[in-house]
XYZ file of C-alpha atoms in Angstrom:
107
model
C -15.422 20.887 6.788
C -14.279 18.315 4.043
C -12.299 21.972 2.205
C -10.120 22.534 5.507
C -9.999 18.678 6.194
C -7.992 18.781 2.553
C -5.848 21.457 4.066
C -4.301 19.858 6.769
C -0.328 18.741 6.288
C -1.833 15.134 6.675
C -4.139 15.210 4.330
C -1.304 15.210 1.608
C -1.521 11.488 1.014
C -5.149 11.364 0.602
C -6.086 13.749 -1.618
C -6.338 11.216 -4.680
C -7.341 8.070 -5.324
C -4.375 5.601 -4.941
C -1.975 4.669 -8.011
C -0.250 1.898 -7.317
C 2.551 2.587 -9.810
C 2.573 6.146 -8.780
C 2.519 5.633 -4.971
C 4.580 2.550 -5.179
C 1.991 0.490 -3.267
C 2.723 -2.822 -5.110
C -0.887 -5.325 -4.826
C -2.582 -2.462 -3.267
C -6.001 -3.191 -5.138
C -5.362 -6.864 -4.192
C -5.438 -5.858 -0.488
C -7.902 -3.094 -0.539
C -11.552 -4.028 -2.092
C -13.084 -0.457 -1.600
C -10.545 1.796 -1.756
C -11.608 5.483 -0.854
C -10.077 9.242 -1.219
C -10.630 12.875 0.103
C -11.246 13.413 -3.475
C -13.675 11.002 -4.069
C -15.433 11.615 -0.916
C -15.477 15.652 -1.818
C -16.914 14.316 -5.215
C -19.818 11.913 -3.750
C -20.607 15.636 -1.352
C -20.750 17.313 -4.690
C -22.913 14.710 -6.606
C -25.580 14.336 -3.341
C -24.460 10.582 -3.754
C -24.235 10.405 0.527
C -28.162 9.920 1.813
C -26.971 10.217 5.202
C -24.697 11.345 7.925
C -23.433 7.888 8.167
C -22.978 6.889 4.681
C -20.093 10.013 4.711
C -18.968 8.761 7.841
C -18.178 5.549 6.376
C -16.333 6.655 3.780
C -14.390 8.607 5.815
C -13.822 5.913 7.946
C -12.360 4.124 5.453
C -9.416 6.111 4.100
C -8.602 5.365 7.690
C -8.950 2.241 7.436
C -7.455 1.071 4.164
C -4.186 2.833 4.959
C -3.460 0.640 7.854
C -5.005 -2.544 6.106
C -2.701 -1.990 3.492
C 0.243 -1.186 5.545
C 0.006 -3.823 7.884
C -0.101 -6.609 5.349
C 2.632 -5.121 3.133
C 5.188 -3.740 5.980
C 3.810 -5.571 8.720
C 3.955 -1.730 10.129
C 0.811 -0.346 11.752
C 3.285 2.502 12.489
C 4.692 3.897 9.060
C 4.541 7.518 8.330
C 1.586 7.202 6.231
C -0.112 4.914 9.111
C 0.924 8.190 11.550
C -0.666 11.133 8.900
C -3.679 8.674 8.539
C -4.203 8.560 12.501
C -3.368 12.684 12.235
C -5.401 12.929 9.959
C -8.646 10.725 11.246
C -8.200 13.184 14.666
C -8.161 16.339 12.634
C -11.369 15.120 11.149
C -13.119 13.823 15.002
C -12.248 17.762 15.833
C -13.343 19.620 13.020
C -16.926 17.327 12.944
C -17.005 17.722 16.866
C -16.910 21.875 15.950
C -19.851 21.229 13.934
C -21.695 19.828 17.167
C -22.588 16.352 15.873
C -22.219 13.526 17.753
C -19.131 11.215 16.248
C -19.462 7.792 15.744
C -15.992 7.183 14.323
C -13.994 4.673 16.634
């Protein structure tokens, strides 16, 4: 799921973790205290770090979650491109885990 999650055309800006420098997201680890990644979440699947369901879910949830944090304190925008591939993105992932028959818990 996570592999064609990574696939998707919004999944671009989540691959990695964050550099601020990089990404040009000035005080981003000032405004973000976990901050979380496709790549780091394929990485924790890898490792067996996740003990259940819910502890992915979470982390999921919050690549979500930190891009509009961030975004709305910075920009005041909850409606930047990156806030509109993170919302893409966050229903690509409800479809793909509703394909798999679970029941989603994601809000």
């Amino acid at each position: 799921m996570l592999s064609n999650l990574k696939k998707s055309t919004n999944a671009k800006h989540f691959q990695e973790p964050i550099d601020p420098k990089r990404d040009n997201a000035p005080n981003y680890f000032n405004i973000i205290a976990e901050p979380m990644d496709l790549g780091t979440v394929k990485q924790r699947l890898n490792s067996n770090y996740y003990h259940t369901m819910q502890e992915f879910l979470d982390d999921m949830q919050l690549i979500f979650e930190n891009c509009l944090k961030y975004h709305s304190s910075v920009n005041g925008e909850s409606d930047s491109s990156l806030v509109k591939a993170s919302k893409a993105l966050r229903e690509d992932f409800k479809r793909l885990y509703e394909q798999l028959n679970i029941e989603f818990y994601i809000v």
